[in-house]
Amino acid sequence: MSTVSTITEPGQEYPAPARKNLLLDAWLVLFLAITFGTALAFVHVKLSPIVQANIRNETLSLVPVLVGSPEEFDIQELSQVTPSGESLSFFHVTDKEAKGLGWVITASSIGFADRIQLLVGLDESASQILGIRVVDQKETPGLGNLISDPEFRDQFEGAPTAKPLSIVKSAPAEDHQIRAVTGATISSVTVANAVNQAVLNLKYYLESNPS
Amino acid sequence: MASSSPSPAERFIAGILPENPIYRQMLGMCPTLAVTNSLKPALTMAIATTFVLLCANISISLIRPLLKPHLRILVFTLTIAAFVTIADRLLAAYLYEMSKQLGPYVPLIIVNCIIISRCEACASKQPLPHAIADAIGMGIGFTLALASLGFVRELLGMGSLFGHQVLPSSWPNWGILVLPPGAFLTLGALLGAVNAWTARRKARQLSN
């Protein structure tokens, strides 16, 4: 740039390229795209098992907590395809004598901002909820993300599954009622619905696989 | 850029305070406001950004004779996106908890204007040593800025540093500093402090 004259328009700074083969013109972009693409594929192949293991370890570390933190336990992972065609994982927690302690199932549903992912712990006969944990959520900080707090999630502990859970905005009067997080009704309802779905999924699984 | 061509050392120093990306250029406000509610995510973010900035500056400086003016921004973005994806995967593999906490802000480094501006202003025109010094200087400047915000917000908002309680429990945690409005309040206060300090220093230099 010899003359730094007044630049009035974008594009005037550099002369317009002469008309020629556009592909040839963009060889560097294409070359870099292929090079970076290959490099990223390598990174993915190397790192993705570690990332997957991280996610699995997180789930597995929560599973025993959700059935009452037994001292000695075994975890069996089972899977089942629901009538709607979804593939689900179930974790069956047993003690050392293979006596069932409870079930942990994954559940998820679209919340206010993004998908909320949960783990739901249920007793052996799927008649009572033992606890829930939010594994992943991107709800509004200060409002929706309070669904992860003990104050909200502990309400699910011990809730019976005979009736579906429902969200109320005042002090709950019945066992199957859960008090919403103030200012985050959608997030609260999403969690309750996901838990209800998880209960149905487990009941369906137990019916179709009587042990 | 006042002088015709600053040396690598001058570029390194410039990034730290005289041309600090946050306190002077007001660039990259998105991560600055979003992830500085405590020190740990602030520092992780700063280090990830510095890594991308350094790699992008090196690559762009090396291929600068090949750059076509009308395709240069495309090449910058492509290069930056590749390194950001690597940084994102590395965090997910080795700092899983932190990667979950930073969430979408790591992929968003791609559109961090500090990096594009350094590629455009420095790396695409300067030889390798200049580009490296520039990236490290700017990276340190960005890290210091994010750390200062994270320090103030975590200390006053939660009474802790790096998750360890340091203020006595009688300290009434200023919860607002941890929430999004706190980011704006703290940034404003710190910007004012840095400006006041530089103005005082300039006045003293003039009077001497």
Short mmCIF file of C-alpha atoms in Angstrom, two decimals:
data_model
loop_
_atom_site.label_atom_id
_atom_site.label_comp_id
_atom_site.label_asym_id
_atom_site.label_seq_id
_atom_site.Cartn_x
_atom_site.Cartn_y
_atom_site.Cartn_z
CA MET A 1 0.00 0.00 0.00
CA SER A 2 1.96 2.98 -1.22
CA THR A 3 -0.65 5.69 -0.90
CA VAL A 4 -2.72 5.55 2.22
CA SER A 5 -5.39 7.72 0.71
CA THR A 6 -8.88 8.11 2.07
CA ILE A 7 -10.59 4.77 2.12
CA THR A 8 -14.25 5.43 1.53
CA GLU A 9 -15.58 2.04 0.59
CA PRO A 10 -14.76 -1.41 1.83
CA GLY A 11 -12.98 -3.21 -0.95
CA GLN A 12 -11.34 -0.12 -2.32
CA GLU A 13 -8.33 -0.80 -0.15
CA TYR A 14 -7.59 -3.88 -2.21
CA PRO A 15 -8.13 -3.99 -5.97
CA ALA A 16 -10.88 -6.31 -7.12
CA PRO A 17 -9.42 -9.62 -8.28
CA ALA A 18 -9.15 -10.06 -11.99
CA ARG A 19 -11.64 -12.53 -13.43
CA LYS A 20 -10.02 -15.90 -13.45
CA ASN A 21 -10.63 -19.40 -12.21
CA LEU A 22 -12.20 -18.99 -8.78
CA LEU A 23 -11.19 -22.46 -7.64
CA LEU A 24 -7.58 -21.74 -8.47
CA ASP A 25 -7.92 -18.45 -6.64
CA ALA A 26 -9.09 -20.19 -3.51
CA TRP A 27 -6.52 -22.96 -3.50
CA LEU A 28 -5.14 -21.90 -0.11
CA VAL A 29 -8.57 -21.99 1.52
CA LEU A 30 -9.31 -25.42 0.05
CA PHE A 31 -5.88 -26.72 1.01
CA LEU A 32 -6.20 -25.43 4.59
CA ALA A 33 -9.72 -26.83 4.89
CA ILE A 34 -8.48 -30.29 3.93
CA THR A 35 -5.38 -30.05 6.15
CA PHE A 36 -7.29 -28.83 9.20
CA GLY A 37 -10.08 -31.31 8.55
CA THR A 38 -7.59 -34.19 8.57
CA ALA A 39 -5.88 -32.84 11.68
CA LEU A 40 -9.20 -32.52 13.50
CA ALA A 41 -10.18 -36.05 12.51
CA PHE A 42 -6.96 -37.26 14.16
CA VAL A 43 -7.64 -35.23 17.31
CA HIS A 44 -11.16 -36.61 17.43
CA VAL A 45 -10.03 -40.22 17.07
CA LYS A 46 -7.42 -39.73 19.81
CA LEU A 47 -9.55 -37.81 22.31
CA SER A 48 -13.11 -38.98 21.84
CA PRO A 49 -12.64 -42.26 23.82
CA ILE A 50 -11.35 -40.17 26.76
CA VAL A 51 -14.29 -37.76 26.51
CA GLN A 52 -16.76 -40.66 26.34
CA ALA A 53 -15.08 -42.27 29.36
CA ASN A 54 -15.40 -38.98 31.28
CA ILE A 55 -19.14 -38.82 30.61
CA ARG A 56 -19.55 -42.49 31.57
CA ASN A 57 -17.53 -42.13 34.75
CA GLU A 58 -19.64 -39.20 35.80
CA THR A 59 -22.82 -41.22 35.30
CA LEU A 60 -21.40 -44.29 37.03
CA SER A 61 -20.27 -42.23 40.02
CA LEU A 62 -23.81 -40.89 40.47
CA VAL A 63 -25.59 -44.24 40.06
CA PRO A 64 -24.91 -45.64 43.56
CA VAL A 65 -25.68 -42.26 45.16
CA LEU A 66 -29.16 -42.38 43.64
CA VAL A 67 -30.06 -45.69 45.24
CA GLY A 68 -28.97 -44.70 48.73
CA SER A 69 -25.17 -45.06 48.58
CA PRO A 70 -24.86 -48.77 49.47
CA GLU A 71 -21.42 -49.81 50.72
CA GLU A 72 -21.05 -52.78 48.40
CA PHE A 73 -22.76 -52.97 45.09
CA ASP A 74 -22.60 -54.12 41.49
CA ILE A 75 -23.88 -52.16 38.53
CA GLN A 76 -25.41 -53.89 35.54
CA GLU A 77 -26.11 -51.87 32.44
CA LEU A 78 -29.15 -52.92 30.43
CA SER A 79 -30.79 -51.38 27.44
CA GLN A 80 -34.25 -51.44 26.01
CA VAL A 81 -36.02 -49.93 23.03
CA THR A 82 -39.24 -48.17 24.02
CA PRO A 83 -42.50 -48.45 22.03
CA SER A 84 -41.66 -45.02 20.59
CA GLY A 85 -38.40 -46.38 19.21
CA GLU A 86 -36.05 -44.68 21.68
CA SER A 87 -33.09 -46.63 22.98
CA LEU A 88 -32.68 -46.30 26.76
CA SER A 89 -30.02 -47.36 29.22
CA PHE A 90 -30.92 -48.70 32.62
CA PHE A 91 -28.51 -49.26 35.46
CA HIS A 92 -29.55 -52.04 37.80
CA VAL A 93 -27.80 -51.78 41.15
CA THR A 94 -27.50 -55.03 43.11
CA ASP A 95 -25.67 -56.00 46.27
CA LYS A 96 -22.98 -58.68 46.32
CA GLU A 97 -25.60 -61.45 46.59
CA ALA A 98 -27.26 -60.16 43.41
CA LYS A 99 -30.24 -58.89 45.37
CA GLY A 100 -31.69 -55.84 43.65
CA LEU A 101 -31.24 -52.49 45.40
CA GLY A 102 -32.79 -50.24 42.79
CA TRP A 103 -32.68 -48.82 39.33
CA VAL A 104 -31.13 -45.72 37.83
CA ILE A 105 -32.35 -44.49 34.48
CA THR A 106 -31.44 -41.63 32.23
CA ALA A 107 -34.11 -39.11 31.33
CA SER A 108 -34.09 -35.95 29.29
CA SER A 109 -36.45 -33.33 27.98
CA ILE A 110 -36.28 -29.88 26.40
CA GLY A 111 -36.36 -27.22 29.10
CA PHE A 112 -36.50 -23.45 28.89
CA ALA A 113 -33.13 -23.02 27.19
CA ASP A 114 -31.88 -26.41 26.08
CA ARG A 115 -32.15 -30.12 26.80
CA ILE A 116 -32.13 -30.99 30.51
CA GLN A 117 -30.55 -34.37 31.25
CA LEU A 118 -31.32 -36.25 34.42
CA LEU A 119 -30.57 -39.45 36.23
CA VAL A 120 -33.52 -40.86 38.15
CA GLY A 121 -33.12 -43.41 40.94
CA LEU A 122 -36.02 -45.76 41.69
CA ASP A 123 -36.52 -48.63 44.09
CA GLU A 124 -36.55 -52.26 42.96
CA SER A 125 -40.28 -52.36 42.14
CA ALA A 126 -40.40 -48.87 40.58
CA SER A 127 -42.95 -47.80 43.20
CA GLN A 128 -40.91 -45.03 44.79
CA ILE A 129 -38.42 -42.43 43.57
CA LEU A 130 -35.15 -42.58 45.51
CA GLY A 131 -33.61 -39.43 44.10
CA ILE A 132 -32.77 -37.42 41.01
CA ARG A 133 -29.67 -35.63 39.75
CA VAL A 134 -29.39 -33.08 36.96
CA VAL A 135 -26.47 -34.18 34.78
CA ASP A 136 -26.58 -31.43 32.20
CA GLN A 137 -28.61 -28.25 31.82
CA LYS A 138 -28.19 -24.75 30.39
CA GLU A 139 -31.14 -23.05 32.11
CA THR A 140 -31.08 -19.39 33.17
CA PRO A 141 -28.48 -18.80 35.91
CA GLY A 142 -30.12 -17.76 39.14
CA LEU A 143 -33.55 -19.07 38.14
CA GLY A 144 -33.82 -22.20 36.02
CA ASN A 145 -30.45 -23.58 37.04
CA LEU A 146 -31.75 -23.88 40.62
CA ILE A 147 -33.32 -27.18 39.50
CA SER A 148 -29.88 -28.66 40.29
CA ASP A 149 -30.03 -27.42 43.87
CA PRO A 150 -30.78 -29.80 46.75
CA GLU A 151 -33.73 -27.62 47.75
CA PHE A 152 -35.61 -28.53 44.58
CA ARG A 153 -34.29 -31.99 43.81
CA ASP A 154 -34.67 -33.39 47.35
CA GLN A 155 -38.45 -33.01 46.99
CA PHE A 156 -38.37 -35.97 44.62
CA GLU A 157 -36.83 -38.25 47.23
CA GLY A 158 -39.40 -40.74 48.47
CA ALA A 159 -42.16 -39.60 46.11
CA PRO A 160 -44.52 -42.47 45.20
CA THR A 161 -44.92 -43.31 41.52
CA ALA A 162 -48.56 -44.46 41.64
CA LYS A 163 -49.66 -41.07 40.29
CA PRO A 164 -47.58 -38.93 37.92
CA LEU A 165 -45.75 -36.09 39.65
CA SER A 166 -47.19 -32.63 39.22
CA ILE A 167 -45.73 -29.19 39.79
CA VAL A 168 -47.48 -26.78 42.15
CA LYS A 169 -46.60 -23.18 42.99
CA SER A 170 -47.46 -23.25 46.68
CA ALA A 171 -46.55 -25.62 49.51
CA PRO A 172 -47.31 -29.15 48.22
CA ALA A 173 -50.32 -30.82 49.89
CA GLU A 174 -49.83 -34.33 48.52
CA ASP A 175 -46.95 -36.78 48.05
CA HIS A 176 -46.90 -36.54 44.29
CA GLN A 177 -46.74 -32.76 44.23
CA ILE A 178 -43.47 -30.89 43.75
CA ARG A 179 -43.04 -27.21 44.46
CA ALA A 180 -41.75 -25.31 41.42
CA VAL A 181 -38.59 -23.22 41.54
CA THR A 182 -39.85 -19.64 41.82
CA GLY A 183 -39.58 -17.90 38.46
CA ALA A 184 -38.67 -21.11 36.65
CA THR A 185 -41.93 -22.94 36.07
CA ILE A 186 -40.94 -24.27 32.66
CA SER A 187 -37.67 -25.73 33.96
CA SER A 188 -39.49 -27.29 36.94
CA VAL A 189 -42.27 -28.80 34.81
CA THR A 190 -39.68 -30.17 32.39
CA VAL A 191 -37.89 -31.98 35.20
CA ALA A 192 -41.15 -33.42 36.57
CA ASN A 193 -42.23 -34.58 33.11
CA ALA A 194 -38.87 -36.15 32.40
CA VAL A 195 -39.04 -38.00 35.74
CA ASN A 196 -42.59 -39.19 34.97
CA GLN A 197 -41.43 -40.45 31.58
CA ALA A 198 -38.50 -42.24 33.23
CA VAL A 199 -40.90 -43.97 35.64
CA LEU A 200 -43.11 -45.09 32.75
CA ASN A 201 -40.06 -46.34 30.85
CA LEU A 202 -38.87 -48.39 33.80
CA LYS A 203 -42.34 -49.81 34.45
CA TYR A 204 -42.57 -50.77 30.79
CA TYR A 205 -39.16 -52.40 31.00
CA LEU A 206 -40.07 -54.35 34.14
CA GLU A 207 -43.33 -55.53 32.56
CA SER A 208 -41.63 -56.71 29.39
CA ASN A 209 -38.72 -58.32 31.26
CA PRO A 210 -40.24 -60.05 34.29
CA SER A 211 -37.39 -61.53 36.27
CA MET B 1 0.37 1.84 16.21
CA ALA B 2 2.47 4.95 16.36
CA SER B 3 5.96 3.85 15.28
CA SER B 4 6.50 2.36 11.84
CA SER B 5 7.31 -1.16 12.96
CA PRO B 6 7.54 -2.08 16.63
CA SER B 7 10.10 -4.72 17.59
CA PRO B 8 8.96 -8.07 19.03
CA ALA B 9 9.76 -6.85 22.55
CA GLU B 10 7.70 -3.70 22.05
CA ARG B 11 4.80 -5.77 20.72
CA PHE B 12 5.04 -8.09 23.73
CA ILE B 13 4.91 -5.18 26.19
CA ALA B 14 2.13 -3.45 24.24
CA GLY B 15 -0.24 -6.36 24.71
CA ILE B 16 0.13 -6.40 28.48
CA LEU B 17 -1.01 -2.90 29.30
CA PRO B 18 -0.55 -0.11 26.72
CA GLU B 19 -2.76 -1.98 24.24
CA ASN B 20 -4.40 -4.43 26.64
CA PRO B 21 -7.18 -6.19 24.71
CA ILE B 22 -9.75 -5.68 27.48
CA TYR B 23 -8.75 -2.52 29.31
CA ARG B 24 -7.54 -0.58 26.27
CA GLN B 25 -9.10 -2.04 23.14
CA MET B 26 -12.38 -3.21 24.74
CA LEU B 27 -12.32 -6.37 22.61
CA GLY B 28 -13.57 -9.84 23.46
CA MET B 29 -16.25 -8.66 25.88
CA CYS B 30 -18.34 -11.84 25.57
CA PRO B 31 -16.01 -14.23 27.45
CA THR B 32 -14.89 -11.35 29.68
CA LEU B 33 -18.38 -10.87 31.01
CA ALA B 34 -19.60 -14.44 30.82
CA VAL B 35 -16.99 -16.64 32.47
CA THR B 36 -15.37 -14.43 35.10
CA ASN B 37 -17.68 -15.16 38.04
CA SER B 38 -14.77 -16.98 39.65
CA LEU B 39 -11.04 -17.36 39.08
CA LYS B 40 -10.88 -20.94 37.83
CA PRO B 41 -13.13 -20.64 34.77
CA ALA B 42 -11.66 -17.18 34.04
CA LEU B 43 -8.12 -18.56 33.96
CA THR B 44 -9.09 -21.67 31.98
CA MET B 45 -10.80 -19.45 29.41
CA ALA B 46 -7.82 -17.10 29.25
CA ILE B 47 -5.35 -19.95 28.76
CA ALA B 48 -7.51 -21.58 26.07
CA THR B 49 -7.80 -18.24 24.25
CA THR B 50 -4.05 -17.61 24.52
CA PHE B 51 -3.36 -21.08 23.11
CA VAL B 52 -5.62 -20.39 20.12
CA LEU B 53 -4.20 -16.89 19.66
CA LEU B 54 -0.62 -18.18 19.64
CA CYS B 55 -1.33 -21.06 17.23
CA ALA B 56 -3.36 -18.82 14.91
CA ASN B 57 -0.72 -16.07 14.88
CA ILE B 58 2.04 -18.60 14.12
CA SER B 59 0.08 -20.24 11.28
CA ILE B 60 -1.05 -16.97 9.73
CA SER B 61 2.42 -15.47 9.94
CA LEU B 62 3.91 -18.53 8.23
CA ILE B 63 1.45 -18.48 5.33
CA ARG B 64 1.28 -14.68 4.99
CA PRO B 65 2.99 -14.52 1.55
CA LEU B 66 0.25 -16.81 0.21
CA LEU B 67 -2.67 -14.80 1.59
CA LYS B 68 -5.00 -13.29 -1.01
CA PRO B 69 -6.46 -10.00 0.23
CA HIS B 70 -10.08 -10.84 -0.50
CA LEU B 71 -9.84 -14.30 1.07
CA ARG B 72 -7.79 -13.43 4.11
CA ILE B 73 -10.62 -13.25 6.67
CA LEU B 74 -11.85 -16.64 5.50
CA VAL B 75 -8.39 -18.10 6.05
CA PHE B 76 -8.17 -16.49 9.52
CA THR B 77 -11.53 -17.90 10.57
CA LEU B 78 -10.72 -21.34 9.21
CA THR B 79 -7.41 -21.41 11.08
CA ILE B 80 -8.92 -20.13 14.32
CA ALA B 81 -11.85 -22.57 14.14
CA ALA B 82 -9.47 -25.51 13.74
CA PHE B 83 -7.44 -24.58 16.81
CA VAL B 84 -10.53 -23.79 18.88
CA THR B 85 -11.94 -27.23 18.13
CA ILE B 86 -8.66 -28.77 19.28
CA ALA B 87 -8.74 -26.69 22.48
CA ASP B 88 -12.37 -27.64 23.09
CA ARG B 89 -11.70 -31.37 22.71
CA LEU B 90 -8.59 -31.15 24.92
CA LEU B 91 -10.61 -29.48 27.68
CA ALA B 92 -13.38 -32.07 27.39
CA ALA B 93 -10.83 -34.87 27.61
CA TYR B 94 -8.56 -33.62 30.38
CA LEU B 95 -10.55 -30.95 32.28
CA TYR B 96 -14.04 -32.38 31.93
CA GLU B 97 -15.63 -30.49 34.85
CA MET B 98 -14.24 -27.17 33.64
CA SER B 99 -15.31 -27.87 30.08
CA LYS B 100 -18.88 -28.46 31.29
CA GLN B 101 -18.80 -25.25 33.30
CA LEU B 102 -17.53 -23.15 30.37
CA GLY B 103 -20.15 -24.74 28.14
CA PRO B 104 -20.65 -22.88 24.86
CA TYR B 105 -18.02 -20.25 25.60
CA VAL B 106 -15.11 -22.42 24.46
CA PRO B 107 -16.49 -22.91 20.91
CA LEU B 108 -17.29 -19.20 20.96
CA ILE B 109 -13.54 -18.40 21.05
CA ILE B 110 -13.83 -18.78 17.25
CA VAL B 111 -15.59 -15.42 17.06
CA ASN B 112 -13.42 -13.74 19.71
CA CYS B 113 -12.46 -10.53 17.96
CA ILE B 114 -9.12 -10.28 19.79
CA ILE B 115 -7.79 -13.21 17.79
CA ILE B 116 -9.09 -12.01 14.41
CA SER B 117 -7.78 -8.51 15.12
CA ARG B 118 -4.30 -9.83 15.96
CA CYS B 119 -4.25 -11.96 12.80
CA GLU B 120 -5.29 -8.95 10.75
CA ALA B 121 -3.21 -6.27 12.45
CA CYS B 122 -0.05 -8.22 13.15
CA ALA B 123 0.37 -11.83 12.04
CA SER B 124 -0.68 -11.31 8.42
CA LYS B 125 1.93 -8.58 7.99
CA GLN B 126 4.80 -9.44 10.32
CA PRO B 127 7.49 -12.15 10.46
CA LEU B 128 7.23 -15.05 12.88
CA PRO B 129 9.09 -13.60 15.94
CA HIS B 130 6.89 -10.49 15.90
CA ALA B 131 3.73 -12.58 15.59
CA ILE B 132 4.74 -14.88 18.46
CA ALA B 133 5.69 -11.97 20.75
CA ASP B 134 2.45 -10.23 19.88
CA ALA B 135 0.34 -13.32 20.63
CA ILE B 136 2.05 -13.97 23.96
CA GLY B 137 1.82 -10.32 25.00
CA MET B 138 -1.84 -10.06 24.08
CA GLY B 139 -2.49 -13.44 25.70
CA ILE B 140 -0.92 -12.30 28.97
CA GLY B 141 -2.86 -9.04 28.79
CA PHE B 142 -6.12 -10.94 28.27
CA THR B 143 -5.25 -13.39 31.06
CA LEU B 144 -4.46 -10.58 33.51
CA ALA B 145 -7.70 -8.80 32.65
CA LEU B 146 -9.85 -11.91 33.07
CA ALA B 147 -8.02 -12.89 36.25
CA SER B 148 -8.54 -9.43 37.75
CA LEU B 149 -12.27 -9.62 37.06
CA GLY B 150 -12.52 -13.18 38.34
CA PHE B 151 -10.51 -12.24 41.44
CA VAL B 152 -12.76 -9.33 42.41
CA ARG B 153 -16.01 -11.13 41.61
CA GLU B 154 -15.15 -14.37 43.39
CA LEU B 155 -13.59 -12.65 46.42
CA LEU B 156 -16.41 -10.17 47.04
CA GLY B 157 -19.23 -12.32 45.67
CA MET B 158 -18.43 -15.61 47.37
CA GLY B 159 -15.65 -14.74 49.85
CA SER B 160 -13.39 -17.33 48.23
CA LEU B 161 -10.48 -17.64 45.81
CA PHE B 162 -10.10 -20.73 43.58
CA GLY B 163 -12.98 -22.20 45.61
CA HIS B 164 -11.17 -21.85 48.96
CA GLN B 165 -12.83 -19.65 51.57
CA VAL B 166 -10.53 -16.70 52.33
CA LEU B 167 -12.78 -14.02 53.78
CA PRO B 168 -14.21 -14.62 57.28
CA SER B 169 -17.74 -16.01 57.27
CA SER B 170 -18.93 -12.68 58.71
CA TRP B 171 -18.40 -11.24 55.19
CA PRO B 172 -21.84 -10.73 53.63
CA ASN B 173 -21.31 -12.25 50.17
CA TRP B 174 -22.21 -9.71 47.52
CA GLY B 175 -24.15 -12.23 45.47
CA ILE B 176 -24.86 -9.75 42.69
CA LEU B 177 -21.19 -9.76 41.68
CA VAL B 178 -21.40 -13.45 40.79
CA LEU B 179 -24.52 -12.91 38.68
CA PRO B 180 -24.38 -11.39 35.17
CA PRO B 181 -24.97 -7.76 36.30
CA GLY B 182 -21.92 -8.13 38.54
CA ALA B 183 -19.78 -8.65 35.45
CA PHE B 184 -20.76 -5.24 34.10
CA LEU B 185 -20.38 -3.53 37.48
CA THR B 186 -16.93 -5.03 38.09
CA LEU B 187 -15.71 -4.34 34.55
CA GLY B 188 -16.86 -0.73 34.83
CA ALA B 189 -15.17 -0.21 38.19
CA LEU B 190 -11.91 -1.84 37.07
CA LEU B 191 -11.87 0.09 33.76
CA GLY B 192 -12.32 3.31 35.73
CA ALA B 193 -9.50 2.34 38.09
CA VAL B 194 -7.11 1.50 35.23
CA ASN B 195 -7.98 4.76 33.43
CA ALA B 196 -7.50 6.83 36.58
CA TRP B 197 -4.15 5.16 37.23
CA THR B 198 -2.88 5.78 33.67
CA ALA B 199 -4.11 9.38 33.72
CA ARG B 200 -2.25 10.01 37.00
CA ARG B 201 0.92 8.44 35.60
CA LYS B 202 0.71 10.55 32.43
CA ALA B 203 0.19 13.72 34.44
CA ARG B 204 3.23 12.91 36.56
CA GLN B 205 5.36 12.26 33.44
CA LEU B 206 4.28 15.60 31.99
CA SER B 207 5.10 17.54 35.14
CA ASN B 208 8.61 16.03 35.29
#
